Amino acid sequence: MIFTLLILIGGLLAIYYLIGIYNETYWKKRGITFYPKSKVLGPMGQYITSSRPLFEIFNDIYKTYSDEPVVGIGSLFNPALFVKDPVNVYHVLTADFNSFSHRGFDMNEGDILANNVVFINGDRWKLIRQKMTPLFTATKLKSMYYLMDRSAQDFVDYLNKRPELLKGNAFNTLCTFTNAAVGAAVFGIENESIFESPFLKMALSAFRPTIKFNLTFAIGSLNARLYKLLNLTIFKDHEKLFIPAIKEVIRKREELKVKKHDFADLCVNLKSKGTMKDHDSGLELQPTDELLAAQAFSFYIAGVEPTGTAMFNILVELGRNPDSLKRLHKEIDDSFEKYNNEMTYDAIQEMEYLDMVHDEALRMHPPIGYLTRQCVKDTVLPVGNVKVEKGTKIFTPIYSIHHDPKFYTNPEVFNPERFSRENSKNINNNTFMPFGEGKRLCIGIRYGTLQGKAGLVHLLRHFTVKTNIKEPGFKYSKQTIQVRPTNVDVQFIPRNH
Ligand code: HEM
């Protein structure tokens, strides 16, 4: 018995070793440097077995192989490539989109809420993205601004009534606002913004790095066939809460026949038109409640936490940089005075310093640390003439490029002047991409930015901030895709006008 067990273990170890050799040889044969730590599972293997966030592991590779345009990495049986050079990154995300349109995950059919624009691929993604886009146009955003402004004003009242929230866990507190604002965009607002909603727990727990989540995410990211074979799901636990809630809001809106310019309106409109069709491929989809619920779910999971992280990091930097804080307070106060103590959509667009602070904070602390794609047809990356085969997993850095001294002098220094209207002309799109790039660029880029800014102007009109950092430099929590500092917090202090 023991002998059989030993043979089995020995066999498995030999297979593991051979997969590592295969991965290494695959890239070496093509003249590509291979990352030798964890040859089988690559950075994902290191992530699973350490307490570090995945973006930090990619950042080590980025720095170690500073002159390489790409680095081959282990990803079980799949070839996988860390594409570092910004020209190659642009090629993957934008120029050769047709070869890299896939997100890099294939969710299983039973995972109803994963059937959303973030995770689906191919013609299905194209059709759904097309149908969701009208919710995020500039005109639509203007008509939805009232929802964000209302949530932001209600948030200030909410904080004033709960002084215990002014100190301790500012990130969670800010997420109550972003959750209410995304909720308002999905469901509309009735009497007041809802800060204590069960959807907040859902949004924050969807990517919580528990052991079960990490393993499921790792298998999904490493090998689609294995993920399918094991019939794994990641969002199953949220179906019971979320699908009936969306069904009810659509029914109510159909009966009410009023326009609120939110996601529920879009659902009613899509349902009234019936079958959705992609004319190029002929693909037809029904706008079922489940399919629409999955899209709304993606706005929560992709919107609440990143916007909360962005607001948190902006405030962290303002609290550490008193001159910037003072200048922004002045810009906000002047604007409130100019517009009779109200904050309009146009007033926010006019605020140049707010924009500079926003972009610089997102450069230093992009809420998402790297992007994923998968090659869907054989192609070549221009820098290094790298041949990429169909099926290859691709990872492209955001954090590392934002912190590379080749692109930003003194990258660890918070300097909003980099993004002044004059200086930002010199910043290349390929080196600033907190919202991703290309046709799979964040669908909520304008929505998330406006929502964050609306929250910040109302907050900073009434509060100032103090940053408490425990030690020099930022430490980050173990997360799959997010960049979340853990050794820092922000305190809100009421201002006396
Ligand atoms: C500061 C806030 C936000 C940040 C930093 C952010 C960042 C990102 C990033 C990096 C991606 C991947 C893009 C790519 O692969 O090229 C993404 C995708 C996405 N984001 Fe955001 N996001 C934010 C807010 C939002 C909001 C508010 C929503 C919705 C209301 C949203 C919805 C989405 C969706 C649906 C996708 C998938 C797009 C696709 O694959 O076609 N995001 N976001």
Tab-separated table of C-alpha atoms in Angstrom, residues 58 62 68-73 80-93 100 371 381-383 386 388 392-398 401 433:
chain	number	residue	atom	x	y	z
A	58	PHE	CA	4.284	40.473	-11.767
A	62	TYR	CA	8.838	43.401	-14.656
A	68	GLU	CA	12.955	42.113	-22.130
A	69	PRO	CA	9.858	43.057	-24.171
A	70	VAL	CA	8.113	39.831	-23.040
A	71	VAL	CA	8.756	37.066	-20.497
A	72	GLY	CA	7.407	33.506	-20.783
A	73	ILE	CA	5.707	32.224	-17.603
A	80	ALA	CA	1.573	32.121	-21.088
A	81	LEU	CA	3.328	35.402	-21.754
A	82	PHE	CA	3.892	38.495	-19.632
A	83	VAL	CA	3.913	41.275	-22.229
A	84	LYS	CA	5.891	44.219	-20.778
A	85	ASP	CA	6.933	46.550	-23.546
A	86	PRO	CA	4.299	49.334	-23.987
A	87	VAL	CA	4.356	48.990	-27.799
A	88	ASN	CA	3.594	45.282	-27.479
A	89	VAL	CA	0.990	46.065	-24.812
A	90	TYR	CA	-0.683	48.487	-27.234
A	91	HIS	CA	-0.555	45.773	-29.882
A	92	VAL	CA	-2.329	43.277	-27.617
A	93	LEU	CA	-4.971	45.657	-26.263
A	100	PHE	CA	-6.552	39.106	-28.356
A	371	LEU	CA	-4.855	43.031	-17.433
A	381	LEU	CA	4.120	40.990	-31.440
A	382	PRO	CA	6.189	43.735	-33.088
A	383	VAL	CA	8.883	44.398	-30.462
A	386	VAL	CA	7.486	37.408	-30.832
A	388	VAL	CA	2.206	34.051	-30.263
A	392	THR	CA	-1.605	31.627	-25.227
A	393	LYS	CA	-2.561	33.415	-21.993
A	394	ILE	CA	-1.469	37.047	-21.900
A	395	PHE	CA	-0.826	39.319	-18.918
A	396	THR	CA	-0.046	43.028	-19.349
A	397	PRO	CA	1.060	45.317	-16.501
A	398	ILE	CA	-0.689	48.476	-15.353
A	401	ILE	CA	4.278	50.670	-16.260
A	433	MET	CA	-4.165	52.953	-18.407
